[in-house]
PDB file of C-alpha atoms and ligand atoms in Angstrom:
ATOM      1  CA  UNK Y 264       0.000   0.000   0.000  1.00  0.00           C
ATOM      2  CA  UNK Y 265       1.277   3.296  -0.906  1.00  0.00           C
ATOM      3  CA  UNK Y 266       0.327   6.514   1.052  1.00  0.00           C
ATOM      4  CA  UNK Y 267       0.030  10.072  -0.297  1.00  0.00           C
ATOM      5  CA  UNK Y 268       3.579  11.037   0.046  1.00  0.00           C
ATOM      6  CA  UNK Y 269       4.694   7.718  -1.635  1.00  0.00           C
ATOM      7  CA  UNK Y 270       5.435   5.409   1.834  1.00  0.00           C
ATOM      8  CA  UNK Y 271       5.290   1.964   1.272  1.00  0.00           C
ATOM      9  CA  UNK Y 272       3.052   0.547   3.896  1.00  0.00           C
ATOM     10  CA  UNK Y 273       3.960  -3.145   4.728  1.00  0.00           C
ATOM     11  CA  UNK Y 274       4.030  -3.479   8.864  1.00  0.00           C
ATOM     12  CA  UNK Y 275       1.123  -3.448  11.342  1.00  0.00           C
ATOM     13  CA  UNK Y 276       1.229  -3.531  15.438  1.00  0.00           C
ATOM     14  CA  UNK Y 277      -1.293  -5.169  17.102  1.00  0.00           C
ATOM     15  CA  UNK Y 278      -1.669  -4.765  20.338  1.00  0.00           C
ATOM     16  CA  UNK Y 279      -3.287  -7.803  21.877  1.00  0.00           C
ATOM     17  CA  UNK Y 280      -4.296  -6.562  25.540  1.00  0.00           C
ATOM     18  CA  UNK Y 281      -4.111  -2.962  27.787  1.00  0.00           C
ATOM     19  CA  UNK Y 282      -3.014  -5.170  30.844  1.00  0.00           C
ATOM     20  CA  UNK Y 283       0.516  -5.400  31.957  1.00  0.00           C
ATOM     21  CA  UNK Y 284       2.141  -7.253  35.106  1.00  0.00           C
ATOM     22  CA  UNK Y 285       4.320  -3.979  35.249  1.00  0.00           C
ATOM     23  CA  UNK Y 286       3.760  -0.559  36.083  1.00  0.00           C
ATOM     24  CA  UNK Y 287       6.279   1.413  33.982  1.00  0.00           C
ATOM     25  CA  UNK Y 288       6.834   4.814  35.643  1.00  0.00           C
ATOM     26  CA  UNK Y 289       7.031   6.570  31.486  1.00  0.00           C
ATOM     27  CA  UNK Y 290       4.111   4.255  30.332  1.00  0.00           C
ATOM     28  CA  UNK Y 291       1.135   3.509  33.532  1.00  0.00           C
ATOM     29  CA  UNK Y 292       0.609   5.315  35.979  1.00  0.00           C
ATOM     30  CA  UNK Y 293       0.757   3.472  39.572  1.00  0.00           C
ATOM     31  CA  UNK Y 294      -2.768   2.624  40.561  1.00  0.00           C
ATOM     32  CA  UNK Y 295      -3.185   1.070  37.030  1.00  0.00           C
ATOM     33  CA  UNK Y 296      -5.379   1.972  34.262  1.00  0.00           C
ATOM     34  CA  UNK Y 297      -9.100   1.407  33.431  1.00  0.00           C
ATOM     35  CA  UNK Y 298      -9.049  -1.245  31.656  1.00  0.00           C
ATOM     36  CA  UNK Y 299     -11.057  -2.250  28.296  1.00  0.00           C
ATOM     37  CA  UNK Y 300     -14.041  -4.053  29.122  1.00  0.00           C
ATOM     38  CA  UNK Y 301     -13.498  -8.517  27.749  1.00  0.00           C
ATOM     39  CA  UNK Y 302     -16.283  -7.998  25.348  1.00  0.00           C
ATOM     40  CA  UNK Y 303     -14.544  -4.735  23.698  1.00  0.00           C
ATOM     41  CA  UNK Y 304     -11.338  -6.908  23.107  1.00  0.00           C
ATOM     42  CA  UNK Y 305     -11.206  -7.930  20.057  1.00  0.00           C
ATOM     43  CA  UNK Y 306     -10.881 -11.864  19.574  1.00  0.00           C
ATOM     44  CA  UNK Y 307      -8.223 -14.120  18.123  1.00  0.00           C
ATOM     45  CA  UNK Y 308     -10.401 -15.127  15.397  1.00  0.00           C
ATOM     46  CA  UNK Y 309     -11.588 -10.966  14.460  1.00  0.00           C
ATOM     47  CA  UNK Y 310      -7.275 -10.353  14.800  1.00  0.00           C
ATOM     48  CA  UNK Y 311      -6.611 -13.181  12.564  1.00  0.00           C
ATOM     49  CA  UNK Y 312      -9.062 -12.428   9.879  1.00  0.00           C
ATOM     50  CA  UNK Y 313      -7.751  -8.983   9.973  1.00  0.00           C
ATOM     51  CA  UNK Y 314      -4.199  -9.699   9.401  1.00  0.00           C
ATOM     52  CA  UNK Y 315      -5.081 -12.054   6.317  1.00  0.00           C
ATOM     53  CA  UNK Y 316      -6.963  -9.049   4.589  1.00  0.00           C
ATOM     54  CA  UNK Y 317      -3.960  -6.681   5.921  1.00  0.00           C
ATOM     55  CA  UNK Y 318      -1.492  -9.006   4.072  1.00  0.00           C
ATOM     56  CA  UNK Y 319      -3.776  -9.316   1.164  1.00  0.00           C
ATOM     57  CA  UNK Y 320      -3.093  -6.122   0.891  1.00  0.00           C
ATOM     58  CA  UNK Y 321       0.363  -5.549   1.171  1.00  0.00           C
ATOM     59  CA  UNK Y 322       1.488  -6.112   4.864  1.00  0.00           C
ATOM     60  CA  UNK Y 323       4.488  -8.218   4.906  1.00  0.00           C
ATOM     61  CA  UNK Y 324       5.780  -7.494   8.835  1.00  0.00           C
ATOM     62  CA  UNK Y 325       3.565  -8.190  11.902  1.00  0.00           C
ATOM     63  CA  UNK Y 326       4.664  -7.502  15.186  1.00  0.00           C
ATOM     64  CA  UNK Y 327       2.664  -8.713  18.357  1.00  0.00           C
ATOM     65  CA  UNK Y 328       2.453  -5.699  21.986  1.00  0.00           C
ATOM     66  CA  UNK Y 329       0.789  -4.707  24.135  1.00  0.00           C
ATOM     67  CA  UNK Y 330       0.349  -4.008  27.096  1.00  0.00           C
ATOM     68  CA  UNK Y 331       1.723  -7.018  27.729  1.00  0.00           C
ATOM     69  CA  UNK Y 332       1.565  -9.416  25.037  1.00  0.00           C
ATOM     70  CA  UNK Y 333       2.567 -12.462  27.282  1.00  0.00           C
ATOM     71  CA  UNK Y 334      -0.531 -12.472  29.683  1.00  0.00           C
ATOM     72  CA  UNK Y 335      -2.853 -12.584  27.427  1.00  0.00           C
ATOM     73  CA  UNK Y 336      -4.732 -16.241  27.576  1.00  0.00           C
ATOM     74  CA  UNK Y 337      -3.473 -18.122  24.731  1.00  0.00           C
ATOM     75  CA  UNK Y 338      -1.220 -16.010  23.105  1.00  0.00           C
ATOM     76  CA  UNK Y 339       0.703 -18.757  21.476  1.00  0.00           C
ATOM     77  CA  UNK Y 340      -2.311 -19.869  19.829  1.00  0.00           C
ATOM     78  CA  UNK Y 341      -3.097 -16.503  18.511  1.00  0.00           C
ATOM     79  CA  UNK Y 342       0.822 -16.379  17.299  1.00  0.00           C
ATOM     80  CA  UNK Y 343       0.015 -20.202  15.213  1.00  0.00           C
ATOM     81  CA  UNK Y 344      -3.120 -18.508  13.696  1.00  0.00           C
ATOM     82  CA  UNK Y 345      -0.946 -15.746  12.646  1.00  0.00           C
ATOM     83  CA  UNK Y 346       2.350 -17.146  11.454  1.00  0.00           C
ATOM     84  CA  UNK Y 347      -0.098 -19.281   9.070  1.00  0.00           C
ATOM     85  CA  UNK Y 348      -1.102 -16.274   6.965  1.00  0.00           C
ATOM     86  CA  UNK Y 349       0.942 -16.752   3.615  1.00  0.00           C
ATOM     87  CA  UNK Y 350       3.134 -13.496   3.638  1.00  0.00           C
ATOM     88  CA  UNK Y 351       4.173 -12.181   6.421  1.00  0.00           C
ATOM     89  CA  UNK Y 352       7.744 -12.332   5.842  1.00  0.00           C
ATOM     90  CA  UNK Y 353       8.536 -11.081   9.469  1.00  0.00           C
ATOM     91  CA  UNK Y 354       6.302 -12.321  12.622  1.00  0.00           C
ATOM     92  CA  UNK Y 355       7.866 -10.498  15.698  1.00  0.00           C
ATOM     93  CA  UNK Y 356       6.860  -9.431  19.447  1.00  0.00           C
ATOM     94  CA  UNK Y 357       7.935  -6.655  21.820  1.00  0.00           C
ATOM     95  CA  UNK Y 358       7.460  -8.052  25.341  1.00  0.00           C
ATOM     96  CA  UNK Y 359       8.775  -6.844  29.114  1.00  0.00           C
ATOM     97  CA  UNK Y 360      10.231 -10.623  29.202  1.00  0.00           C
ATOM     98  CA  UNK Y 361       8.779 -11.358  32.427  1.00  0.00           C
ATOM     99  CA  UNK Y 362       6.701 -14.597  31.270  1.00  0.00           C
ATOM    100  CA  UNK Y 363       9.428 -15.801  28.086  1.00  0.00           C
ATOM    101  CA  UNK Y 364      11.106 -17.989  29.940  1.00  0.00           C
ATOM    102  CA  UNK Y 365       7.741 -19.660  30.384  1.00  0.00           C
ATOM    103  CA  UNK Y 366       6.752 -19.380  26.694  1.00  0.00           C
ATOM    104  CA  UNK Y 367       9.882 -18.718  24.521  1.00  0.00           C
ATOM    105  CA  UNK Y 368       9.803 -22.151  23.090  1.00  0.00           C
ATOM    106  CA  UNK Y 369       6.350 -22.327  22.317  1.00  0.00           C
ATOM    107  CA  UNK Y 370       6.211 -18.820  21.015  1.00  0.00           C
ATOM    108  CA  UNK Y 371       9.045 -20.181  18.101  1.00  0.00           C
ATOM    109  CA  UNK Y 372       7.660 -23.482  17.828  1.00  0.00           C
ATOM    110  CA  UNK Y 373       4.217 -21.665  16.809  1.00  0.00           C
ATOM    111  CA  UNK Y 374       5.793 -19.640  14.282  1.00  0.00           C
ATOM    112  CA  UNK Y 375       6.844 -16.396  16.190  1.00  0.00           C
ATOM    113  CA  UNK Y 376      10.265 -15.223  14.545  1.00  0.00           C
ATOM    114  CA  UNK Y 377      12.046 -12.978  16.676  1.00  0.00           C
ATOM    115  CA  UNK Y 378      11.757 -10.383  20.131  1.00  0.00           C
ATOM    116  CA  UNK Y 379      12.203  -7.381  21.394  1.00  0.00           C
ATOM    117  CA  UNK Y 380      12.645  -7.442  25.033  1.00  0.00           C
ATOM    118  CA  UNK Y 381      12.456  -3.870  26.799  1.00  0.00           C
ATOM    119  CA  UNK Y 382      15.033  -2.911  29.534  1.00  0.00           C
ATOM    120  CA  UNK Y 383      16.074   0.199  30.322  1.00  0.00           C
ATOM    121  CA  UNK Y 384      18.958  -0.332  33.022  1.00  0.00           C
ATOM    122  CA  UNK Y 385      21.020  -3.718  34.485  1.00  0.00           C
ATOM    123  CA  UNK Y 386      20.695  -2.120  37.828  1.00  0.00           C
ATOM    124  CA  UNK Y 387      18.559  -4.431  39.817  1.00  0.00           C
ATOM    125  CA  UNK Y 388      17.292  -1.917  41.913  1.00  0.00           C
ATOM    126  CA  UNK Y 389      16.746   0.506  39.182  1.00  0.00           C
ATOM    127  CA  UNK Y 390      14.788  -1.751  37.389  1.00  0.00           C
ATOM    128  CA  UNK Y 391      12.786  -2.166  40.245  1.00  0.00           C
ATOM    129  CA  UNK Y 392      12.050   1.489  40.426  1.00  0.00           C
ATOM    130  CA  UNK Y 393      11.240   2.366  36.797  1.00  0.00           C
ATOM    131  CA  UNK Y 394       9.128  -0.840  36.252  1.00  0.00           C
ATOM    132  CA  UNK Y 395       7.502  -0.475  40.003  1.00  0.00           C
ATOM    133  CA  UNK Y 396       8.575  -3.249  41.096  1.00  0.00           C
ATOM    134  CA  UNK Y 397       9.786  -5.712  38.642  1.00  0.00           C
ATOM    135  CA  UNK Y 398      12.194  -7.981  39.136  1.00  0.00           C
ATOM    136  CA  UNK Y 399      15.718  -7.632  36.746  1.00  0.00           C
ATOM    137  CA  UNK Y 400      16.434 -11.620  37.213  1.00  0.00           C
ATOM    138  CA  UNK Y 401      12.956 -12.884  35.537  1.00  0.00           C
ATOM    139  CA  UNK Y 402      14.369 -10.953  32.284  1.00  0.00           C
ATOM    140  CA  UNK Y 403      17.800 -11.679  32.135  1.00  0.00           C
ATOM    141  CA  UNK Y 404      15.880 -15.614  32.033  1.00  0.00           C
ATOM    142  CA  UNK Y 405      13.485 -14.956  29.276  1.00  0.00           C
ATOM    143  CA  UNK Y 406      16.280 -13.594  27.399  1.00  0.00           C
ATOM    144  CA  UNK Y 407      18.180 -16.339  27.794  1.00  0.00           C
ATOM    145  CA  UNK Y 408      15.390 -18.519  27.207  1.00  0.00           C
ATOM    146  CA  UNK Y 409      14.268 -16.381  24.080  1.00  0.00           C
ATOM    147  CA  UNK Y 410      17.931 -17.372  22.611  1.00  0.00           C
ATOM    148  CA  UNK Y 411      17.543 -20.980  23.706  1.00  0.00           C
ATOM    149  CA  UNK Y 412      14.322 -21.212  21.920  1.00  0.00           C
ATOM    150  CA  UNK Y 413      16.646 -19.784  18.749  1.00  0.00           C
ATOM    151  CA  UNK Y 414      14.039 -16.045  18.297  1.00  0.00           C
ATOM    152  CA  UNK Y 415      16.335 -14.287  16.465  1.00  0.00           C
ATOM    153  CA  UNK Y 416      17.458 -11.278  16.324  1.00  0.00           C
ATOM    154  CA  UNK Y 417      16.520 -10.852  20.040  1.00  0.00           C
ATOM    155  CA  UNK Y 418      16.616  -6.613  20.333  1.00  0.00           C
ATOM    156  CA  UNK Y 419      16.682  -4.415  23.403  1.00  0.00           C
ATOM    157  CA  UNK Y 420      14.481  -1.299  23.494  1.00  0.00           C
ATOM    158  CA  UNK Y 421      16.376   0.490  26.076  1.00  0.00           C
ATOM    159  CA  UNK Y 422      14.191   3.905  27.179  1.00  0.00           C
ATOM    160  CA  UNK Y 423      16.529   7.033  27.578  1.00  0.00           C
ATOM    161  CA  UNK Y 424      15.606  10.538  28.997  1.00  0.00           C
ATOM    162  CA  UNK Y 425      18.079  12.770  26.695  1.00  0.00           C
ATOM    163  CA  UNK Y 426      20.897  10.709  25.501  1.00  0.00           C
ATOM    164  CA  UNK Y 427      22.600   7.508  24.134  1.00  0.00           C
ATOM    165  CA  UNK Y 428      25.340   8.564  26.846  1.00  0.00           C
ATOM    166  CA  UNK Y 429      23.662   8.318  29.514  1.00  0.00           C
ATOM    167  CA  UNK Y 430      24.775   5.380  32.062  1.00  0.00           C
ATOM    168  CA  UNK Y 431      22.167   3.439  31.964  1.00  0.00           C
ATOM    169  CA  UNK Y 432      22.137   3.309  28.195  1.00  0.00           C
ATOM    170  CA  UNK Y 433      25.934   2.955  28.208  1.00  0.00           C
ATOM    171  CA  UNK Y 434      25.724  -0.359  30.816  1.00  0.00           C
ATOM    172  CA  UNK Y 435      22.462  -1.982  28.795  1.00  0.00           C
ATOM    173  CA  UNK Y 436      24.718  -1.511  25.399  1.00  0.00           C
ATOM    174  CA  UNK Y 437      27.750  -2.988  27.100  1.00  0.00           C
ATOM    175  CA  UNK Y 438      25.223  -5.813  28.481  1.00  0.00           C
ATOM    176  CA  UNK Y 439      23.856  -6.240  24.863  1.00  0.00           C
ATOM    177  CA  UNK Y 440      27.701  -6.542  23.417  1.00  0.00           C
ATOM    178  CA  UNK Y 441      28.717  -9.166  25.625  1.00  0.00           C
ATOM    179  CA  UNK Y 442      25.368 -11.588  25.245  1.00  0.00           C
ATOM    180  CA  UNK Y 443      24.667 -11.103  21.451  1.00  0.00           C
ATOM    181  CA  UNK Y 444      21.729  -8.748  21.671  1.00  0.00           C
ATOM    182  CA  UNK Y 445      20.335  -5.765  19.478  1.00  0.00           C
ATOM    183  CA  UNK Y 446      20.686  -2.586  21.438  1.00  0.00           C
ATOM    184  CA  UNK Y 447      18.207   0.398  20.299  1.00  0.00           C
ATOM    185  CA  UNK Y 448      17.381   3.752  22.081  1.00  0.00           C
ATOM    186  CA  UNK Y 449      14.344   5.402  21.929  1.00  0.00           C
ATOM    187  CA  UNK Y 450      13.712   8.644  23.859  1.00  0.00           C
ATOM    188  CA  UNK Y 451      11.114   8.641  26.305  1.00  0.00           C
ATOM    189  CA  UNK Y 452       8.018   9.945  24.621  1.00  0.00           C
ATOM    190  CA  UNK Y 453       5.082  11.543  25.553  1.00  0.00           C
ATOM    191  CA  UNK Y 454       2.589  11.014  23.306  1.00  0.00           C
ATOM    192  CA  UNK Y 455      -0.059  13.659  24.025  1.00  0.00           C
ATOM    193  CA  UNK Y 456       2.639  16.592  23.987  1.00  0.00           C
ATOM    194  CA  UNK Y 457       3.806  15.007  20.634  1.00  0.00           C
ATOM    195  CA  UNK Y 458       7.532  14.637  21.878  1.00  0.00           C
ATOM    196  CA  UNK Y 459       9.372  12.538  19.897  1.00  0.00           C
ATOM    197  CA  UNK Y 460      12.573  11.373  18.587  1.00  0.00           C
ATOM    198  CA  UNK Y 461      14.383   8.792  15.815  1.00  0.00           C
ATOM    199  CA  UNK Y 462      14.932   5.573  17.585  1.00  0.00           C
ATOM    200  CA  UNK Y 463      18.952   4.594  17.833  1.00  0.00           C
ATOM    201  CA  UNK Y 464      19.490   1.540  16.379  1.00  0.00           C
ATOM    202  CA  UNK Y 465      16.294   0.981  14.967  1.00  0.00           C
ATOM    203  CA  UNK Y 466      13.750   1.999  13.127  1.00  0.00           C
ATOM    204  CA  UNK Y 467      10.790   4.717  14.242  1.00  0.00           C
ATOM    205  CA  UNK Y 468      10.228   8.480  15.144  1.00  0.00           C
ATOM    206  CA  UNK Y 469      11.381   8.795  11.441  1.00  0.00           C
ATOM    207  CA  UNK Y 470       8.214   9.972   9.741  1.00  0.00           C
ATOM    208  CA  UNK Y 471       9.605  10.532   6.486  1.00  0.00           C
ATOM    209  CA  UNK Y 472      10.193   6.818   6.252  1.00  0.00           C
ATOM    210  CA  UNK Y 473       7.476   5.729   8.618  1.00  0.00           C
ATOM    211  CA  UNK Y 474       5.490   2.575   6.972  1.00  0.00           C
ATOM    212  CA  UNK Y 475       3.465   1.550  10.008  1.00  0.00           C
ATOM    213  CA  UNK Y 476      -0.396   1.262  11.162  1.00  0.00           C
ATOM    214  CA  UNK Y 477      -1.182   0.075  14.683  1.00  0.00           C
ATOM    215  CA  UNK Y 478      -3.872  -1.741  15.616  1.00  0.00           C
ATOM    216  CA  UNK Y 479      -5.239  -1.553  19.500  1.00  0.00           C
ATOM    217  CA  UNK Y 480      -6.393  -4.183  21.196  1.00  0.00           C
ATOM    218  CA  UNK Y 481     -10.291  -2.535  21.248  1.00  0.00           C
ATOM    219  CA  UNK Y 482     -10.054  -2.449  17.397  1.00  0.00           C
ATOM    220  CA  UNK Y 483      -9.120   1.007  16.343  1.00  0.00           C
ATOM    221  CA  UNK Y 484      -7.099   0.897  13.494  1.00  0.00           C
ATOM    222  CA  UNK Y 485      -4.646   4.142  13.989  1.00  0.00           C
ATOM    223  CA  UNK Y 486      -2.628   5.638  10.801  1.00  0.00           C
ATOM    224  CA  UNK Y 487       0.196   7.072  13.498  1.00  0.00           C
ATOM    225  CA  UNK Y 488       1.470   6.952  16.899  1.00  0.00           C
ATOM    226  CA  UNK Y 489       0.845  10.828  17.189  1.00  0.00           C
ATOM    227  CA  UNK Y 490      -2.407  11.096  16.073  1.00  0.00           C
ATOM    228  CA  UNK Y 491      -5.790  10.969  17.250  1.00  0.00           C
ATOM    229  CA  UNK Y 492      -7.023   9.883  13.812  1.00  0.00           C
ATOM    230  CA  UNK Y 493      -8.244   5.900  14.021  1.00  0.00           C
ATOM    231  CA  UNK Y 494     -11.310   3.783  12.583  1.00  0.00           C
ATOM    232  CA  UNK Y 495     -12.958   1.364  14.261  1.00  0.00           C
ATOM    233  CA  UNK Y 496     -12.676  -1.954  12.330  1.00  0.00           C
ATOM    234  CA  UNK Y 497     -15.650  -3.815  13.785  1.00  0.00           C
ATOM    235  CA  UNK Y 498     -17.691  -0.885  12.094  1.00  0.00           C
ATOM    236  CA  UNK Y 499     -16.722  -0.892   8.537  1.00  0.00           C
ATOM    237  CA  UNK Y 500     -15.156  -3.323   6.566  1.00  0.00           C
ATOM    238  CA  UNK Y 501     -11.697  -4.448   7.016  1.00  0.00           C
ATOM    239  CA  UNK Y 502     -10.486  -3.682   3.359  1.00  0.00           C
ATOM    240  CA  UNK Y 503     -12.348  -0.167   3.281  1.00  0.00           C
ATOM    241  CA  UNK Y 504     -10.229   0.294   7.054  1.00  0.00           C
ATOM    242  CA  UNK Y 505      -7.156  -0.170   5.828  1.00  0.00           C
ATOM    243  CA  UNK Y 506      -7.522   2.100   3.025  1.00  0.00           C
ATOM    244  CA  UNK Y 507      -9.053   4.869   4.939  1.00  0.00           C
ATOM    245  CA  UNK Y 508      -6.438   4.736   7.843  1.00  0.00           C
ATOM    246  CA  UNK Y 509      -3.372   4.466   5.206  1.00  0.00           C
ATOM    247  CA  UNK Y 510      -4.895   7.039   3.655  1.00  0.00           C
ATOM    248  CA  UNK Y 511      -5.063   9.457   6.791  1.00  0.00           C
ATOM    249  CA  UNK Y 512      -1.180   9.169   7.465  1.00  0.00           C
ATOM    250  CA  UNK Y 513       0.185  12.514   8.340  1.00  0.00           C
ATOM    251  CA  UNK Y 514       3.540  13.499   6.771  1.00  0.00           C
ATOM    252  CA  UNK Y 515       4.558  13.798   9.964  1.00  0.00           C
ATOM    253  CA  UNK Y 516       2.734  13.214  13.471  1.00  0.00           C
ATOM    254  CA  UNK Y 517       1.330  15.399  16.281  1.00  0.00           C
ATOM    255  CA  UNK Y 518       0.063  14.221  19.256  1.00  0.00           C
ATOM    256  CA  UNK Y 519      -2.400  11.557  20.730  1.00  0.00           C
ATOM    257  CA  UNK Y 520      -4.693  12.321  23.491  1.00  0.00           C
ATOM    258  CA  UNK Y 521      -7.233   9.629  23.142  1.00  0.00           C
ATOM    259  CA  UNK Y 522      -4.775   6.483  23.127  1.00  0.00           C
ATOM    260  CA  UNK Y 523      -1.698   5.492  25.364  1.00  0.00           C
ATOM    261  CA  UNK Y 524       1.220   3.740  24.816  1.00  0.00           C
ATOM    262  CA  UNK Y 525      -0.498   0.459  26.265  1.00  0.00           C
ATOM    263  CA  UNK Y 526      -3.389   0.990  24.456  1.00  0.00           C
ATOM    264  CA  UNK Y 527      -1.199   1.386  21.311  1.00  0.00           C
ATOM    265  CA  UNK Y 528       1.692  -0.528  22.154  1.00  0.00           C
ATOM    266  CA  UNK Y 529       4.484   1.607  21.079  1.00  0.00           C
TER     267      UNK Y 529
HETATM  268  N1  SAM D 876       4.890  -4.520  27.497  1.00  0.00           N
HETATM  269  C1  SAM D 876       5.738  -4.660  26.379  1.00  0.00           C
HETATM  270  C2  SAM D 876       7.095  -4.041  26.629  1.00  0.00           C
HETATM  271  O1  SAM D 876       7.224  -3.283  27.581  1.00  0.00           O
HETATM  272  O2  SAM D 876       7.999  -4.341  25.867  1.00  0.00           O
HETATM  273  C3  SAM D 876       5.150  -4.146  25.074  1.00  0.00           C
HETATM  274  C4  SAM D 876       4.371  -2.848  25.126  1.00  0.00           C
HETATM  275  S1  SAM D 876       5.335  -1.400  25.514  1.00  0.00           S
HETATM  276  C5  SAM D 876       4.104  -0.136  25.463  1.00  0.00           C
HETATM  277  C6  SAM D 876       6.269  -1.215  23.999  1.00  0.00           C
HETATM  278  C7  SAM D 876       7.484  -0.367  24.102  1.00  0.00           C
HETATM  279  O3  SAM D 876       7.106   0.956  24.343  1.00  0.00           O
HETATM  280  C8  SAM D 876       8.447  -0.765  25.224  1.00  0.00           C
HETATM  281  O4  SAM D 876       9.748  -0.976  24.706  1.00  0.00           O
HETATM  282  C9  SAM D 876       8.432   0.427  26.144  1.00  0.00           C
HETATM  283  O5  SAM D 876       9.677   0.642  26.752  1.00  0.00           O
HETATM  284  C10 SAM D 876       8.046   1.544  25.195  1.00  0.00           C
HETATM  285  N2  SAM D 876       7.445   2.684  25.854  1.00  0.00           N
HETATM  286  C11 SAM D 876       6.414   2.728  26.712  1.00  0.00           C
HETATM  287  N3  SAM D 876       6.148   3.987  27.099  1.00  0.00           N
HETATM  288  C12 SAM D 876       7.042   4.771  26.474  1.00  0.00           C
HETATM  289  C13 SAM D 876       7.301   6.183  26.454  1.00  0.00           C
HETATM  290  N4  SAM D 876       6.558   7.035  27.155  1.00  0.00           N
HETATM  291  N5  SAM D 876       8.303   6.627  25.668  1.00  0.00           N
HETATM  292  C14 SAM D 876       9.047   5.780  24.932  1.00  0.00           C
HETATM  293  N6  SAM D 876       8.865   4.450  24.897  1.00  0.00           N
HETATM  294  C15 SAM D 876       7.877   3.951  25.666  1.00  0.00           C
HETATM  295 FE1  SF4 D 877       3.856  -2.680  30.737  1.00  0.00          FE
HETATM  296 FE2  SF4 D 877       5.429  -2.456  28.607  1.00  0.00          FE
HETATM  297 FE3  SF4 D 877       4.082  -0.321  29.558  1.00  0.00          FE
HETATM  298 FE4  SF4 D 877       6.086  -1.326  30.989  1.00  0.00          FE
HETATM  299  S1  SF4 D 877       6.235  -0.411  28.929  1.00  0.00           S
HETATM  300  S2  SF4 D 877       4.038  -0.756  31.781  1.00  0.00           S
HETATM  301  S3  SF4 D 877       5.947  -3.459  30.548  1.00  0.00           S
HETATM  302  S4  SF4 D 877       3.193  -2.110  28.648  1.00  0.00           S
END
């Protein structure tokens, strides 16, 4: 799919549930969120069908958030009914790690390809603080077991305030160098100011060469991070959808006020 300044749109981010078993101090606030009602979710079998028509027309990269993508019920079968959609050339996840040591195997052995883990320092107590009270040890497994279970490239989204200097950034790229990992920065964001910068390392925050639509987990269907743009999928049809919302891509985005990052998933 091409947009009106000539993008190539090929990757969609579904985010699969608002819930988290963290409490990142840049993403939720402490006493939670209010949560999407179950029956506003949208199913496995509504995601699935989705995808297929996405890919039908033109997505080639999927990548599973959240929230959390790992405590949501059955999210290895959802990953099987996706990874059998001929052409999606890259089926990936971005996950807090907590629960991969659990599910890392079956995640690859259903067809997931690779991970992105988030951590933002190697200081145990650190991590404690910025994830409210998450503990370091439970990712350093699920990265271990994510490269046991052979996901590959396994990537590090590392959150920074100002710069790629900073220590914490400077320890989690040293970590990354010595255990075969994918370092990449992104500055912490805040979506309904619309501050925002390029990701290090990666891709994203680059709007000229943005190709992305997101998908939340209540089925809006949103052209850009920073916008407040979004159709509802369960309300028109899932070809006419993906038009409109590649259609509505900014040149470059503004800000978001009616979804968060766990509603959108980064
Ligand atoms: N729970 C999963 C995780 O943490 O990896 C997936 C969802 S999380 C919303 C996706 C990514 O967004 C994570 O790498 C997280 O660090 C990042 N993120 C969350 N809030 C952010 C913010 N305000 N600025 C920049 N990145 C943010
Ligand atoms: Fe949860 Fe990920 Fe947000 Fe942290 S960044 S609170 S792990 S959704």
């Amino acid at each position: 799919m091409l947009d009106k300044f000539e993008r190539t749109i090929n990757y969609l981010r579904i985010s699969v549930t608002d819930r988290c078993n963290l409490r990142c101090v840049y993403c939720m606030p402490e006493e939670g969120i209010k949560l999407i009602d179950h029956s506003s979710v949208l199913s496995f079998e509504e995601i699935a069908e989705f995808t297929k028509v996405a890919v039908e027309m033109g997505i080639s990269k999927v990548r599973i958030t959240g929230g959390e993508p790992l405590v949501r019920k059955g999210i290895v079968n959802l990953i099987g009914m996706i990874s059998k959609i001929n052409g999606i050339v890259d089926l990936s996840m971005t996950t807090n790690g907590l629960l991969l040591e659990k599910y890392a195997q079956q995640l690859k052995d259903a067809g997931l390809q690779r991970v992105n883990i988030s951590l933002d320092t190697i200081d145990e107590q650190k991590f404690s603080a910025i994830t409210r009270g998450g503990n370091i040890d439970e990712v350093k497994k699920g990265i271990a077991a994510a490269k046991s279970a052979g996901l590959h490239p396994i990537k590090i989204n590392c959150v920074i305030k100002k710069s790629i200097d900073e220590p914490d950034a400077l320890d989690v790229k040293k970590y990354c160098e010595e255990n075969g990992l994918e370092a990449r920065f992104i500055y912490e964001m805040d979506i309904e100011k619309g501050e925002f910068g390029v990701v290090h390392g990666g891709s994203g925050g680059d709007c000229a060469n943005c190709n992305r639509l997101r998908l939340t987990s209540d089925g809006f269907l949103k052209p850009c991070l920073f916008s407040d743009i979004s159709v509802n999928i369960r309300k028109v049809d899932y070809k006419e959808a993906l038009r409109f919302a590649v259609e509505q891509k900014p040149a470059c985005g503004n800000s978001s006020t009616s979804h968060k990052f766990y509603n959108i998933g980064g």
